mmCIF file of C-alpha atoms and ligand atoms in Angstrom:
data_model
loop_
_atom_site.group_PDB
_atom_site.id
_atom_site.type_symbol
_atom_site.label_atom_id
_atom_site.label_comp_id
_atom_site.label_asym_id
_atom_site.label_seq_id
_atom_site.Cartn_x
_atom_site.Cartn_y
_atom_site.Cartn_z
ATOM 1 C CA MET A 22 16.745 -17.642 -5.572
ATOM 2 C CA PHE A 23 14.103 -19.712 -5.156
ATOM 3 C CA THR A 24 11.021 -20.511 -7.634
ATOM 4 C CA PRO A 25 7.447 -20.120 -6.747
ATOM 5 C CA PRO A 26 4.891 -21.297 -8.902
ATOM 6 C CA ASP A 27 6.204 -24.745 -8.587
ATOM 7 C CA ASP A 28 6.878 -24.621 -4.758
ATOM 8 C CA ARG A 29 3.105 -23.921 -3.688
ATOM 9 C CA ASN A 30 2.764 -22.805 -0.536
ATOM 10 C CA SER A 31 6.470 -22.486 0.182
ATOM 11 C CA ILE A 32 5.603 -19.528 2.676
ATOM 12 C CA HIS A 33 3.972 -20.701 5.974
ATOM 13 C CA PRO A 34 2.895 -17.632 7.936
ATOM 14 C CA ALA A 35 2.874 -19.455 11.650
ATOM 15 C CA ASP A 36 6.605 -19.250 10.894
ATOM 16 C CA TYR A 37 6.495 -16.036 11.279
ATOM 17 C CA LYS A 38 5.669 -13.699 14.363
ATOM 18 C CA HIS A 39 5.195 -10.164 12.658
ATOM 19 C CA ILE A 40 4.439 -10.109 8.841
ATOM 20 C CA VAL A 41 4.170 -6.720 6.893
ATOM 21 C CA PHE A 42 3.089 -6.221 2.958
ATOM 22 C CA PHE A 43 4.439 -2.995 2.039
ATOM 23 C CA THR A 44 2.804 -2.128 -1.251
ATOM 24 C CA GLY A 45 3.165 0.236 -3.885
ATOM 25 C CA ALA A 46 1.098 1.413 -7.396
ATOM 26 C CA GLY A 47 1.433 -1.765 -8.944
ATOM 27 C CA MET A 48 -0.152 -3.690 -6.284
ATOM 28 C CA SER A 49 -3.421 -2.121 -7.454
ATOM 29 C CA ALA A 50 -2.275 -2.588 -10.960
ATOM 30 C CA GLU A 51 -4.451 -5.709 -12.134
ATOM 31 C CA SER A 52 -6.980 -3.703 -10.323
ATOM 32 C CA GLY A 53 -7.143 -1.227 -12.739
ATOM 33 C CA VAL A 54 -5.790 1.558 -10.962
ATOM 34 C CA PRO A 55 -2.603 2.611 -13.781
ATOM 35 C CA THR A 56 0.819 2.771 -11.982
ATOM 36 C CA TYR A 57 3.056 6.177 -11.718
ATOM 37 C CA ARG A 58 5.985 4.537 -13.284
ATOM 38 C CA GLY A 59 6.402 1.983 -15.744
ATOM 39 C CA LYS A 60 4.072 1.269 -18.803
ATOM 40 C CA GLY A 61 0.639 2.705 -18.996
ATOM 41 C CA GLY A 62 1.397 4.678 -15.959
ATOM 42 C CA VAL A 63 -0.520 8.329 -14.215
ATOM 43 C CA TRP A 64 -3.927 8.715 -14.057
ATOM 44 C CA HIS A 65 -5.353 9.644 -17.570
ATOM 45 C CA LYS A 66 -7.837 7.884 -19.716
ATOM 46 C CA TYR A 67 -10.537 7.175 -16.895
ATOM 47 C CA SER A 68 -10.809 7.408 -12.901
ATOM 48 C CA TRP A 69 -10.706 4.277 -11.787
ATOM 49 C CA GLU A 70 -12.587 5.225 -8.365
ATOM 50 C CA ASP A 71 -16.080 3.994 -10.686
ATOM 51 C CA TYR A 72 -15.416 0.741 -11.296
ATOM 52 C CA ALA A 73 -11.762 -0.929 -9.890
ATOM 53 C CA LEU A 74 -12.075 -3.768 -7.462
ATOM 54 C CA PRO A 75 -9.473 -5.090 -5.193
ATOM 55 C CA HIS A 76 -8.564 -8.555 -6.644
ATOM 56 C CA ALA A 77 -7.437 -12.033 -5.763
ATOM 57 C CA GLY A 78 -4.169 -10.910 -4.003
ATOM 58 C CA HIS A 79 -5.705 -8.276 -2.525
ATOM 59 C CA GLU A 80 -8.102 -10.806 -0.573
ATOM 60 C CA LEU A 81 -5.058 -13.100 0.045
ATOM 61 C CA ILE A 82 -3.781 -10.829 2.404
ATOM 62 C CA SER A 83 -6.868 -9.810 4.268
ATOM 63 C CA ASN A 84 -7.801 -13.566 4.444
ATOM 64 C CA LEU A 85 -4.026 -14.357 5.866
ATOM 65 C CA GLU A 86 -4.954 -10.944 8.252
ATOM 66 C CA ASN A 87 -8.087 -12.455 9.856
ATOM 67 C CA ASN A 88 -5.845 -16.097 9.907
ATOM 68 C CA HIS A 89 -2.641 -15.287 12.018
ATOM 69 C CA GLU A 90 -1.884 -12.887 15.320
ATOM 70 C CA SER A 91 0.082 -9.792 13.160
ATOM 71 C CA VAL A 92 -0.226 -8.829 10.092
ATOM 72 C CA TRP A 93 -0.074 -5.213 8.624
ATOM 73 C CA ILE A 94 0.199 -3.379 6.017
ATOM 74 C CA ILE A 95 2.380 -0.748 4.810
ATOM 75 C CA THR A 96 0.737 1.272 1.306
ATOM 76 C CA GLN A 97 2.024 3.980 -0.755
ATOM 77 C CA ASN A 98 -1.454 3.526 -2.306
ATOM 78 C CA ILE A 99 -4.255 6.358 -1.596
ATOM 79 C CA ASP A 100 -6.859 4.201 -3.826
ATOM 80 C CA GLY A 101 -8.376 2.072 -1.013
ATOM 81 C CA MET A 102 -8.132 -1.204 -2.336
ATOM 82 C CA HIS A 103 -6.534 -2.511 0.866
ATOM 83 C CA GLN A 104 -9.675 -1.288 2.911
ATOM 84 C CA ARG A 105 -12.172 -2.853 -0.022
ATOM 85 C CA ALA A 106 -10.854 -6.314 0.183
ATOM 86 C CA GLY A 107 -11.706 -6.011 4.263
ATOM 87 C CA SER A 108 -8.174 -5.406 5.597
ATOM 88 C CA LYS A 109 -8.258 -3.299 9.139
ATOM 89 C CA ASN A 110 -4.140 -3.219 10.205
ATOM 90 C CA ILE A 111 -3.065 -0.477 7.639
ATOM 91 C CA VAL A 112 -0.778 2.401 6.983
ATOM 92 C CA GLU A 113 -1.327 4.473 4.828
ATOM 93 C CA LEU A 114 1.671 6.597 4.776
ATOM 94 C CA HIS A 115 0.526 9.104 1.498
ATOM 95 C CA GLY A 116 -2.563 9.444 2.797
ATOM 96 C CA SER A 117 -5.880 8.314 0.933
ATOM 97 C CA ALA A 118 -8.182 9.506 -2.296
ATOM 98 C CA TRP A 119 -11.098 8.775 0.075
ATOM 99 C CA ARG A 120 -10.238 11.503 2.697
ATOM 100 C CA LEU A 121 -10.609 15.398 2.785
ATOM 101 C CA ARG A 122 -8.524 17.243 5.424
ATOM 102 C CA CYS A 123 -8.291 21.202 7.016
ATOM 103 C CA ASP A 124 -5.196 22.043 7.889
ATOM 104 C CA HIS A 125 -6.453 24.891 10.023
ATOM 105 C CA CYS A 126 -8.603 23.354 11.631
ATOM 106 C CA GLU A 127 -6.696 20.519 12.121
ATOM 107 C CA ILE A 128 -9.176 17.473 10.807
ATOM 108 C CA VAL A 129 -9.347 15.085 8.537
ATOM 109 C CA ILE A 130 -13.263 14.029 6.738
ATOM 110 C CA ASP A 131 -14.345 10.969 5.270
ATOM 111 C CA ASP A 132 -14.988 12.403 2.533
ATOM 112 C CA HIS A 133 -18.470 10.255 1.839
ATOM 113 C CA ASN A 134 -20.391 13.554 1.624
ATOM 114 C CA PRO A 135 -20.220 15.129 -1.224
ATOM 115 C CA GLU A 136 -21.348 18.534 -0.623
ATOM 116 C CA HIS A 137 -17.598 19.045 0.077
ATOM 117 C CA TYR A 138 -16.949 19.117 -2.730
ATOM 118 C CA ASN A 139 -19.595 21.630 -4.184
ATOM 119 C CA ASN A 140 -17.686 24.521 -2.026
ATOM 120 C CA TRP A 141 -13.937 22.324 -0.478
ATOM 121 C CA LYS A 142 -14.707 23.937 2.745
ATOM 122 C CA CYS A 143 -14.950 23.054 6.411
ATOM 123 C CA ASP A 144 -17.677 23.377 8.199
ATOM 124 C CA ASN A 145 -15.839 26.776 9.715
ATOM 125 C CA ASP A 146 -15.040 28.221 5.846
ATOM 126 C CA HIS A 147 -11.683 26.921 5.828
ATOM 127 C CA TRP A 148 -10.517 25.574 2.386
ATOM 128 C CA LEU A 149 -10.624 21.401 2.245
ATOM 129 C CA ARG A 150 -7.584 19.483 0.538
ATOM 130 C CA PRO A 151 -7.371 15.704 -0.130
ATOM 131 C CA ASP A 152 -5.327 14.207 3.222
ATOM 132 C CA ILE A 153 -3.061 12.551 0.359
ATOM 133 C CA VAL A 154 0.580 13.526 0.550
ATOM 134 C CA TRP A 155 2.027 15.583 -2.390
ATOM 135 C CA PHE A 156 5.223 15.615 -3.367
ATOM 136 C CA ASN A 157 7.331 18.325 -1.552
ATOM 137 C CA ASP A 158 4.934 17.442 1.305
ATOM 138 C CA PHE A 159 6.656 15.692 4.515
ATOM 139 C CA LEU A 160 4.454 12.213 6.148
ATOM 140 C CA ILE A 161 2.582 12.925 8.661
ATOM 141 C CA PRO A 162 4.815 11.839 11.899
ATOM 142 C CA ALA A 163 2.360 9.697 13.320
ATOM 143 C CA VAL A 164 2.278 8.081 10.429
ATOM 144 C CA ALA A 165 5.751 7.628 10.004
ATOM 145 C CA GLN A 166 6.537 6.782 13.231
ATOM 146 C CA MET A 167 3.596 3.926 13.529
ATOM 147 C CA ALA A 168 4.755 2.532 10.173
ATOM 148 C CA ASP A 169 8.535 2.802 11.215
ATOM 149 C CA GLU A 170 7.835 0.478 14.920
ATOM 150 C CA ILE A 171 5.752 -2.035 12.618
ATOM 151 C CA ILE A 172 8.350 -2.742 10.094
ATOM 152 C CA SER A 173 11.164 -2.565 12.765
ATOM 153 C CA LYS A 174 9.346 -5.611 14.670
ATOM 154 C CA SER A 175 8.534 -7.629 11.118
ATOM 155 C CA ASP A 176 10.043 -11.389 10.932
ATOM 156 C CA LEU A 177 8.714 -11.077 7.335
ATOM 157 C CA PHE A 178 9.066 -8.036 4.901
ATOM 158 C CA ILE A 179 6.669 -8.606 1.530
ATOM 159 C CA SER A 180 7.698 -5.727 -0.416
ATOM 160 C CA ILE A 181 4.649 -5.941 -3.521
ATOM 161 C CA GLY A 182 4.603 -3.617 -6.384
ATOM 162 C CA THR A 183 7.041 -0.153 -5.736
ATOM 163 C CA SER A 184 9.526 0.619 -7.553
ATOM 164 C CA GLY A 185 11.777 2.154 -3.891
ATOM 165 C CA VAL A 186 12.512 5.162 -6.161
ATOM 166 C CA VAL A 187 10.071 7.735 -3.390
ATOM 167 C CA TRP A 188 11.958 8.387 -0.013
ATOM 168 C CA PRO A 189 11.207 8.278 2.769
ATOM 169 C CA ALA A 190 8.925 4.951 1.988
ATOM 170 C CA ALA A 191 12.055 3.402 -0.518
ATOM 171 C CA GLY A 192 14.530 3.075 3.128
ATOM 172 C CA PHE A 193 11.799 1.043 4.524
ATOM 173 C CA PRO A 194 13.399 -2.453 3.379
ATOM 174 C CA GLN A 195 17.073 -1.252 5.311
ATOM 175 C CA ILE A 196 14.608 -1.195 8.017
ATOM 176 C CA ALA A 197 13.259 -4.729 7.811
ATOM 177 C CA SER A 198 16.406 -6.259 6.952
ATOM 178 C CA SER A 199 18.663 -4.256 9.387
ATOM 179 C CA ASN A 200 16.284 -5.955 12.283
ATOM 180 C CA GLY A 201 16.808 -9.822 10.787
ATOM 181 C CA ALA A 202 13.240 -9.703 8.475
ATOM 182 C CA THR A 203 13.483 -12.492 5.679
ATOM 183 C CA LEU A 204 12.684 -10.047 2.538
ATOM 184 C CA ILE A 205 10.668 -10.879 -0.123
ATOM 185 C CA GLU A 206 10.555 -8.524 -3.090
ATOM 186 C CA ILE A 207 7.382 -9.400 -6.019
ATOM 187 C CA ASN A 208 7.482 -7.287 -8.987
ATOM 188 C CA PRO A 209 7.663 -7.801 -12.150
ATOM 189 C CA GLU A 210 10.261 -5.969 -13.108
ATOM 190 C CA PRO A 211 13.621 -5.056 -11.194
ATOM 191 C CA SER A 212 13.189 -2.242 -8.396
ATOM 192 C CA GLU A 213 15.738 0.296 -6.853
ATOM 193 C CA GLN A 214 16.242 -2.054 -4.077
ATOM 194 C CA SER A 215 15.361 -5.761 -5.384
ATOM 195 C CA GLY A 216 19.382 -6.198 -3.835
ATOM 196 C CA LEU A 217 18.304 -5.985 -0.392
ATOM 197 C CA TYR A 218 15.919 -9.333 -0.931
ATOM 198 C CA ASP A 219 16.383 -12.639 0.207
ATOM 199 C CA HIS A 220 13.736 -13.313 -2.237
ATOM 200 C CA VAL A 221 12.935 -12.171 -5.637
ATOM 201 C CA LEU A 222 10.064 -12.373 -7.549
ATOM 202 C CA ARG A 223 9.509 -11.761 -10.737
ATOM 203 C CA GLY A 224 5.419 -12.316 -11.251
ATOM 204 C CA LYS A 225 2.189 -10.063 -10.933
ATOM 205 C CA ALA A 226 0.832 -9.405 -7.810
ATOM 206 C CA SER A 227 -1.834 -11.812 -7.075
ATOM 207 C CA ASP A 228 0.222 -15.058 -9.351
ATOM 208 C CA MET A 229 3.050 -14.787 -6.566
ATOM 209 C CA LEU A 230 0.805 -14.054 -3.803
ATOM 210 C CA LYS A 231 -0.887 -17.227 -4.454
ATOM 211 C CA ALA A 232 2.275 -19.076 -5.766
ATOM 212 C CA ILE A 233 3.869 -18.438 -2.173
ATOM 213 C CA PHE A 234 0.451 -18.583 -0.186
ATOM 214 C CA GLY A 235 -1.724 -20.895 -2.062
ATOM 215 C CA ASN A 236 -5.240 -19.808 -3.407
ATOM 216 C CA PRO A 237 -7.161 -17.635 -1.294
ATOM 217 C CA ASN A 238 -10.182 -19.585 -1.794
HETATM 218 N N1 APR B 308 2.185 -6.718 -9.777
HETATM 219 C C1 APR B 308 3.223 -6.089 -9.146
HETATM 220 N N2 APR B 308 4.086 -4.853 -9.397
HETATM 221 C C2 APR B 308 3.469 -4.270 -10.684
HETATM 222 C C3 APR B 308 2.458 -4.673 -11.367
HETATM 223 C C4 APR B 308 2.103 -6.264 -10.862
HETATM 224 N N3 APR B 308 0.329 -6.361 -11.378
HETATM 225 N N4 APR B 308 2.326 -4.506 -11.914
HETATM 226 C C5 APR B 308 3.176 -3.302 -12.673
HETATM 227 N N5 APR B 308 3.876 -3.714 -10.705
HETATM 228 C C6 APR B 308 5.092 -2.633 -10.544
HETATM 229 C C7 APR B 308 6.355 -2.142 -11.849
HETATM 230 O O1 APR B 308 7.127 -2.441 -12.300
HETATM 231 C C8 APR B 308 7.016 -0.639 -11.161
HETATM 232 O O2 APR B 308 7.931 -1.551 -10.537
HETATM 233 O O3 APR B 308 5.083 -1.880 -10.064
HETATM 234 C C9 APR B 308 5.937 -0.737 -10.072
HETATM 235 C C10 APR B 308 4.841 0.713 -9.937
HETATM 236 O O4 APR B 308 6.392 1.666 -9.313
HETATM 237 P P1 APR B 308 5.524 3.198 -9.117
HETATM 238 O O5 APR B 308 4.156 3.751 -10.456
HETATM 239 O O6 APR B 308 6.814 3.846 -9.358
HETATM 240 O O7 APR B 308 4.705 3.061 -7.922
HETATM 241 P P2 APR B 308 5.001 3.711 -6.248
HETATM 242 O O8 APR B 308 6.447 2.467 -6.022
HETATM 243 O O9 APR B 308 3.917 2.905 -5.646
HETATM 244 O O10 APR B 308 5.462 5.027 -6.064
HETATM 245 C C11 APR B 308 5.521 5.577 -5.432
HETATM 246 O O11 APR B 308 5.419 7.785 -6.438
HETATM 247 O O12 APR B 308 4.337 9.151 -7.487
HETATM 248 C C12 APR B 308 3.986 8.997 -5.634
HETATM 249 O O13 APR B 308 3.247 8.937 -4.153
HETATM 250 C C13 APR B 308 3.043 8.577 -5.177
HETATM 251 O O14 APR B 308 3.273 6.623 -3.554
HETATM 252 C C14 APR B 308 3.432 7.239 -4.873
HETATM 253 C C15 APR B 308 4.548 6.853 -5.088
#
């Protein structure tokens, strides 16, 4: 286990061809979006949409994407925080709270049009639903396949803020490991897969990302 705080810039992105960030609810915790499990989990008290903003960790990943040949984010989060920080290469495994979809017409609607919320109906009068993966839903096959292809190519796999209990996402670290990637876990607490990782950093997303990649500013 290496101790990042006094080992600034211990990761040199140029040493890696395909970098993958695999993020969970803990990545958004410092933006005020509650996690599901662990302290203060689940949405209650207030609606995060109104004020949550990306933090320095999101920005660092977005900057890295702009300065490296291949940086991808595979996220379980539906909050759109990575997009808000300017990242483009994103696979949203569990969908997005910012889209609606009509399973009948097989269309997805970017829901910046509040009108849809009046009647939750598509233009063909079919019920709309949030474009998110609910429990017992399967992942969208094309999305799962894209994530698998990107992770299978990765040589650096950094997991941030996931407890590793929800499948099939929880199987991704093993895919990266089987392909010989270097695996790093960032999480203040142990996860179900901690034993798989080459390096485990017990701290918050923004602190640990700054520690291993240096300050984004
Ligand atoms: N930085 C990094 N990690 C953090 C931070 C932080 N600031 N704060 C909390 N964590 C860690 C917690 O220790 C926990 O292990 O983030 C993890 C969040 O775990 P979960 O709440 O289980 O979230 P996640 O793994 O993303 O859940 C997976 O479950 O409920 C479903 O569909 C939902 O996508 C979600 C899936």
